[in-house]
Amino acid sequence: MEYERALSVDDAIERLTRLGPEARLVAGGHSLLPMMKLRLARPECLIDINGLADLSFIRRDGNVLRIGAMTRHSELLASQVISEVAKIIPDAEAVIADPIVRNRGTVGGSMCQADPAEDLSAVFAALDAMVEIRGPRGTRVVSVNGFHTGPYSTVVEPDEILTEVSFVTQKNLGSAYEKVERRVGDWAIAAAGAVIALQDGKIQRAGIGLAAVGAPDFRASRAEAYLLGKDATPDLFDEAARMASAECNPNSDQRGPSAYKRHLVEVLTRRALDGALSNSKGKAN
């Protein structure tokens, strides 16, 4: 296996283009290296992008929060800006793996790994995020809806690099994340995140992200639509949680039968909606 170190984003793209589809980017390595160990990935060349400091940032741009692809999980967890605008992110980061992984793992690596149980994919689905991708043909921005084309597969081409994830913020936005795992640091048995914003007492914005349960695009879109324009009542949240459970398609495996996972989705979605509403009411409109 060959090893190269990229000096800039353009340099990384040039190397990907020159070396072809058997070259892979490596940052934290916590997604790629386990797959290599299991022989699920056999790259001919690793391109180290740890030197791309310009892709490590958390910044506000008007009402948009932008997160660079090289931002580490630990930076998201520690960021006061993130905690103020989207509590769902630190909620999720606190239960992602362990401090060793969070210190090295990156936002871009997590998104591009496209693991069906990836927490950040559910978080950014609930936030209705946008993803910026750069390659030899220029820069494109795609919705998180449709970013994942299947397990361990995304719309990012072999000669492209994910550079940024962004989402719209607002003062009255509340959010929360709930997860059940077999042990601390494990992949989720099921996880749910919720985003709520109220206007004149009605739900103006709603997002529900689901991880590890086979939800299309990591979200419960019908449940989200059901919430919009209505009063945030316990009965409404109960029905939305039931709808979210019906939208997912979990597999029975060593973490539990599908019926158990569906039940978890309903319970966790309800809890996440309650948490998001509580945060939303505590913020000025």
CSV table of C-alpha atoms in Angstrom, one decimal:
chain,number,residue,atom,x,y,z
A,1,MET,CA,0.0,0.0,0.0
A,2,GLU,CA,1.2,3.5,-0.9
A,3,TYR,CA,1.0,6.5,1.4
A,4,GLU,CA,0.7,10.2,0.4
A,5,ARG,CA,0.1,13.3,2.4
A,6,ALA,CA,-2.1,16.0,0.9
A,7,LEU,CA,-1.0,19.7,1.3
A,8,SER,CA,-4.4,21.3,0.5
A,9,VAL,CA,-7.9,20.4,-0.6
A,10,ASP,CA,-7.0,21.0,-4.3
A,11,ASP,CA,-3.9,18.8,-3.8
A,12,ALA,CA,-6.1,16.0,-2.2
A,13,ILE,CA,-8.4,16.2,-5.2
A,14,GLU,CA,-5.5,16.0,-7.7
A,15,ARG,CA,-4.1,13.0,-5.9
A,16,LEU,CA,-7.5,11.3,-5.9
A,17,THR,CA,-7.9,12.0,-9.6
A,18,ARG,CA,-4.4,10.8,-10.5
A,19,LEU,CA,-4.5,7.7,-8.3
A,20,GLY,CA,-8.0,6.5,-9.2
A,21,PRO,CA,-10.8,4.9,-7.3
A,22,GLU,CA,-8.5,2.6,-5.3
A,23,ALA,CA,-7.1,5.5,-3.4
A,24,ARG,CA,-8.8,6.5,-0.1
A,25,LEU,CA,-8.7,9.5,2.1
A,26,VAL,CA,-7.7,9.0,5.8
A,27,ALA,CA,-8.2,11.5,8.6
A,28,GLY,CA,-9.1,10.1,12.0
A,29,GLY,CA,-9.0,6.6,10.5
A,30,HIS,CA,-11.6,5.2,12.9
A,31,SER,CA,-14.0,4.3,10.1
A,32,LEU,CA,-11.5,3.2,7.4
A,33,LEU,CA,-9.0,1.2,9.4
A,34,PRO,CA,-11.5,-1.2,11.0
A,35,MET,CA,-12.9,-1.9,7.5
A,36,MET,CA,-9.4,-2.6,6.2
A,37,LYS,CA,-8.8,-4.9,9.1
A,38,LEU,CA,-11.9,-6.9,8.2
A,39,ARG,CA,-10.8,-6.8,4.5
A,40,LEU,CA,-13.9,-4.9,3.6
A,41,ALA,CA,-11.7,-2.2,2.2
A,42,ARG,CA,-8.4,-2.7,0.4
A,43,PRO,CA,-7.2,0.6,-0.9
A,44,GLU,CA,-4.0,0.7,-2.9
A,45,CYS,CA,-3.1,4.2,-1.6
A,46,LEU,CA,-4.0,6.2,1.5
A,47,ILE,CA,-4.0,10.0,1.2
A,48,ASP,CA,-3.5,11.6,4.6
A,49,ILE,CA,-5.6,14.8,4.9
A,50,ASN,CA,-4.8,15.6,8.5
A,51,GLY,CA,-2.8,18.6,7.4
A,52,LEU,CA,-5.9,20.3,5.9
A,53,ALA,CA,-6.4,22.8,8.8
A,54,ASP,CA,-8.7,25.0,6.7
A,55,LEU,CA,-11.3,22.3,6.8
A,56,SER,CA,-11.4,22.4,10.6
A,57,PHE,CA,-13.9,25.1,11.7
A,58,ILE,CA,-17.2,25.8,13.4
A,59,ARG,CA,-18.6,29.2,12.4
A,60,ARG,CA,-21.8,31.2,12.1
A,61,ASP,CA,-22.6,32.8,8.7
A,62,GLY,CA,-25.7,34.8,9.3
A,63,ASN,CA,-28.4,32.3,10.3
A,64,VAL,CA,-26.3,29.3,8.9
A,65,LEU,CA,-24.0,27.2,11.1
A,66,ARG,CA,-21.1,25.8,9.1
A,67,ILE,CA,-18.9,22.9,10.3
A,68,GLY,CA,-15.7,21.9,8.4
A,69,ALA,CA,-15.3,18.3,7.5
A,70,MET,CA,-12.0,17.9,9.4
A,71,THR,CA,-13.6,19.1,12.7
A,72,ARG,CA,-13.1,16.5,15.3
A,73,HIS,CA,-16.0,15.0,17.4
A,74,SER,CA,-14.4,16.4,20.6
A,75,GLU,CA,-14.5,19.9,19.1
A,76,LEU,CA,-18.2,19.6,18.4
A,77,LEU,CA,-18.8,18.3,22.0
A,78,ALA,CA,-16.8,21.2,23.5
A,79,SER,CA,-18.1,24.0,21.3
A,80,GLN,CA,-20.3,26.6,23.1
A,81,VAL,CA,-21.6,27.9,19.8
A,82,ILE,CA,-22.9,24.4,18.9
A,83,SER,CA,-24.5,23.9,22.3
A,84,GLU,CA,-26.3,27.3,22.0
A,85,VAL,CA,-27.8,26.6,18.5
A,86,ALA,CA,-28.2,22.9,18.3
A,87,LYS,CA,-28.2,20.9,21.6
A,88,ILE,CA,-28.8,17.7,19.6
A,89,ILE,CA,-25.2,17.7,18.5
A,90,PRO,CA,-23.5,17.6,21.9
A,91,ASP,CA,-26.2,15.2,23.1
A,92,ALA,CA,-25.2,12.8,20.3
A,93,GLU,CA,-21.4,13.5,20.6
A,94,ALA,CA,-21.5,12.6,24.3
A,95,VAL,CA,-22.6,9.0,23.4
A,96,ILE,CA,-20.4,8.5,20.3
A,97,ALA,CA,-17.8,5.9,21.0
A,98,ASP,CA,-15.2,7.0,23.6
A,99,PRO,CA,-12.8,9.9,24.1
A,100,ILE,CA,-10.1,8.3,22.0
A,101,VAL,CA,-12.3,8.1,19.0
A,102,ARG,CA,-13.9,11.5,19.6
A,103,ASN,CA,-10.4,13.1,19.8
A,104,ARG,CA,-9.4,11.8,16.3
A,105,GLY,CA,-12.6,11.0,14.4
A,106,THR,CA,-13.9,13.7,12.1
A,107,VAL,CA,-17.3,15.0,10.9
A,108,GLY,CA,-16.5,14.2,7.2
A,109,GLY,CA,-15.2,10.7,8.0
A,110,SER,CA,-18.4,9.9,9.9
A,111,MET,CA,-20.7,11.2,7.2
A,112,CYS,CA,-18.8,9.5,4.3
A,113,GLN,CA,-18.5,6.2,6.2
A,114,ALA,CA,-22.3,6.0,5.9
A,115,ASP,CA,-22.7,3.4,8.6
A,116,PRO,CA,-26.4,2.7,9.1
A,117,ALA,CA,-25.9,3.2,12.8
A,118,GLU,CA,-24.0,6.5,12.5
A,119,ASP,CA,-25.2,9.1,15.0
A,120,LEU,CA,-24.2,12.2,13.2
A,121,SER,CA,-26.1,11.1,10.0
A,122,ALA,CA,-29.3,11.0,12.1
A,123,VAL,CA,-28.4,14.3,13.7
A,124,PHE,CA,-27.8,16.2,10.5
A,125,ALA,CA,-31.0,14.6,9.0
A,126,ALA,CA,-33.0,16.0,11.8
A,127,LEU,CA,-31.4,19.4,11.2
A,128,ASP,CA,-32.1,19.2,7.5
A,129,ALA,CA,-28.5,19.9,6.8
A,130,MET,CA,-26.7,20.6,3.5
A,131,VAL,CA,-23.4,19.0,2.5
A,132,GLU,CA,-20.7,20.7,0.4
A,133,ILE,CA,-18.6,18.5,-1.9
A,134,ARG,CA,-15.6,19.5,-4.0
A,135,GLY,CA,-13.9,17.7,-6.8
A,136,PRO,CA,-12.2,18.3,-10.2
A,137,ARG,CA,-15.5,19.4,-11.7
A,138,GLY,CA,-16.0,22.1,-9.1
A,139,THR,CA,-18.1,22.5,-5.9
A,140,ARG,CA,-21.6,21.2,-5.4
A,141,VAL,CA,-24.0,21.4,-2.4
A,142,VAL,CA,-26.5,18.6,-1.8
A,143,SER,CA,-29.2,18.0,0.7
A,144,VAL,CA,-28.6,15.5,3.4
A,145,ASN,CA,-31.7,13.9,1.9
A,146,GLY,CA,-30.3,11.5,-0.6
A,147,PHE,CA,-26.7,12.0,0.4
A,148,HIS,CA,-26.6,8.4,1.5
A,149,THR,CA,-27.3,6.0,-1.4
A,150,GLY,CA,-27.2,2.9,0.8
A,151,PRO,CA,-25.2,1.2,3.6
A,152,TYR,CA,-21.6,2.5,3.4
A,153,SER,CA,-22.4,4.4,0.2
A,154,THR,CA,-22.9,8.1,-0.5
A,155,VAL,CA,-23.1,10.5,-3.5
A,156,VAL,CA,-19.4,11.5,-3.0
A,157,GLU,CA,-17.5,10.3,-6.1
A,158,PRO,CA,-14.1,8.7,-5.8
A,159,ASP,CA,-12.3,11.9,-6.9
A,160,GLU,CA,-14.3,14.2,-4.6
A,161,ILE,CA,-14.0,15.3,-1.0
A,162,LEU,CA,-16.7,16.4,1.5
A,163,THR,CA,-15.6,19.8,2.8
A,164,GLU,CA,-18.5,21.1,4.9
A,165,VAL,CA,-21.8,20.4,6.6
A,166,SER,CA,-24.2,23.3,7.3
A,167,PHE,CA,-27.7,23.9,8.6
A,168,VAL,CA,-30.0,26.8,9.2
A,169,THR,CA,-30.3,28.0,12.9
A,170,GLN,CA,-32.9,30.1,14.6
A,171,LYS,CA,-33.3,31.5,18.1
A,172,ASN,CA,-36.3,29.4,19.1
A,173,LEU,CA,-34.8,26.1,17.9
A,174,GLY,CA,-34.9,23.3,20.4
A,175,SER,CA,-33.3,19.9,19.9
A,176,ALA,CA,-32.4,16.7,21.7
A,177,TYR,CA,-30.9,13.2,21.0
A,178,GLU,CA,-31.7,9.9,22.7
A,179,LYS,CA,-29.8,6.6,22.2
A,180,VAL,CA,-29.9,3.1,23.6
A,181,GLU,CA,-26.7,1.0,23.3
A,182,ARG,CA,-25.6,-2.4,24.8
A,183,ARG,CA,-22.7,-0.8,26.5
A,184,VAL,CA,-21.0,2.6,26.7
A,185,GLY,CA,-19.4,3.5,23.3
A,186,ASP,CA,-21.2,0.8,21.3
A,187,TRP,CA,-23.1,1.4,18.1
A,188,ALA,CA,-26.8,2.2,18.8
A,189,ILE,CA,-29.5,-0.5,19.1
A,190,ALA,CA,-31.7,2.5,18.2
A,191,ALA,CA,-31.3,6.2,18.4
A,192,ALA,CA,-33.6,9.2,17.7
A,193,GLY,CA,-33.0,12.9,17.5
A,194,ALA,CA,-35.6,15.7,17.3
A,195,VAL,CA,-35.7,19.3,16.3
A,196,ILE,CA,-38.6,21.6,17.1
A,197,ALA,CA,-39.2,25.4,16.6
A,198,LEU,CA,-42.5,27.1,17.6
A,199,GLN,CA,-44.1,30.2,16.2
A,200,ASP,CA,-47.3,31.6,17.7
A,201,GLY,CA,-47.6,28.4,19.7
A,202,LYS,CA,-47.6,26.2,16.6
A,203,ILE,CA,-44.8,23.9,15.4
A,204,GLN,CA,-43.1,25.8,12.6
A,205,ARG,CA,-40.1,23.5,12.1
A,206,ALA,CA,-39.8,19.8,12.9
A,207,GLY,CA,-37.1,17.2,12.3
A,208,ILE,CA,-36.8,13.6,13.4
A,209,GLY,CA,-33.6,11.7,12.8
A,210,LEU,CA,-33.2,7.9,13.3
A,211,ALA,CA,-30.1,5.8,13.5
A,212,ALA,CA,-29.6,2.0,13.3
A,213,VAL,CA,-33.2,1.2,12.4
A,214,GLY,CA,-33.3,1.3,8.6
A,215,ALA,CA,-35.0,4.7,8.2
A,216,PRO,CA,-34.9,6.2,4.7
A,217,ASP,CA,-32.3,9.0,4.7
A,218,PHE,CA,-32.0,8.5,8.5
A,219,ARG,CA,-35.2,10.4,9.1
A,220,ALA,CA,-38.9,10.0,9.7
A,221,SER,CA,-40.3,12.4,7.1
A,222,ARG,CA,-44.0,11.5,7.4
A,223,ALA,CA,-43.8,12.1,11.2
A,224,GLU,CA,-42.1,15.4,10.6
A,225,ALA,CA,-44.8,16.6,8.2
A,226,TYR,CA,-47.5,15.5,10.6
A,227,LEU,CA,-46.1,17.8,13.3
A,228,LEU,CA,-46.0,20.9,11.3
A,229,GLY,CA,-48.6,23.6,12.0
A,230,LYS,CA,-50.0,21.9,15.0
A,231,ASP,CA,-50.0,22.6,18.8
A,232,ALA,CA,-47.2,20.7,20.6
A,233,THR,CA,-49.4,18.5,22.7
A,234,PRO,CA,-48.6,15.1,24.4
A,235,ASP,CA,-51.1,13.4,22.1
A,236,LEU,CA,-49.5,14.9,19.0
A,237,PHE,CA,-46.1,13.7,20.1
A,238,ASP,CA,-47.4,10.2,20.9
A,239,GLU,CA,-48.8,9.9,17.4
A,240,ALA,CA,-45.6,11.3,15.8
A,241,ALA,CA,-43.6,8.8,17.7
A,242,ARG,CA,-45.8,5.9,16.5
A,243,MET,CA,-45.5,7.2,12.9
A,244,ALA,CA,-41.7,7.3,13.3
A,245,SER,CA,-41.7,3.7,14.5
A,246,ALA,CA,-43.7,2.7,11.5
A,247,GLU,CA,-41.4,4.5,9.0
A,248,CYS,CA,-38.3,2.6,10.0
A,249,ASN,CA,-37.3,-0.9,8.9
A,250,PRO,CA,-35.0,-2.4,11.5
A,251,ASN,CA,-33.3,-5.8,11.1
A,252,SER,CA,-33.3,-8.5,13.8
A,253,ASP,CA,-29.7,-9.2,14.8
A,254,GLN,CA,-27.5,-9.7,17.8
A,255,ARG,CA,-28.7,-6.3,19.2
A,256,GLY,CA,-32.3,-7.4,19.3
A,257,PRO,CA,-35.4,-8.4,17.3
A,258,SER,CA,-37.0,-5.9,14.9
A,259,ALA,CA,-40.1,-5.5,17.1
A,260,TYR,CA,-38.0,-4.5,20.1
A,261,LYS,CA,-36.2,-1.9,17.9
A,262,ARG,CA,-39.4,-0.5,16.6
A,263,HIS,CA,-40.6,-0.1,20.2
A,264,LEU,CA,-37.4,1.7,21.1
A,265,VAL,CA,-37.9,4.1,18.2
A,266,GLU,CA,-41.3,5.0,19.5
A,267,VAL,CA,-40.0,5.6,23.0
A,268,LEU,CA,-36.8,7.4,22.1
A,269,THR,CA,-38.6,9.6,19.5
A,270,ARG,CA,-41.1,10.6,22.2
A,271,ARG,CA,-38.4,11.5,24.6
A,272,ALA,CA,-36.4,13.4,22.0
A,273,LEU,CA,-39.5,15.5,21.1
A,274,ASP,CA,-40.1,16.3,24.7
A,275,GLY,CA,-36.5,17.4,25.1
A,276,ALA,CA,-36.6,19.5,21.9
A,277,LEU,CA,-39.8,21.2,23.0
A,278,SER,CA,-38.4,22.0,26.4
A,279,ASN,CA,-35.3,23.6,24.8
A,280,SER,CA,-37.4,25.5,22.3
A,281,LYS,CA,-39.7,27.0,24.9
A,282,GLY,CA,-36.6,28.2,26.8
A,283,LYS,CA,-35.4,30.3,23.9
A,284,ALA,CA,-36.7,33.7,22.7
A,285,ASN,CA,-38.9,33.7,19.5
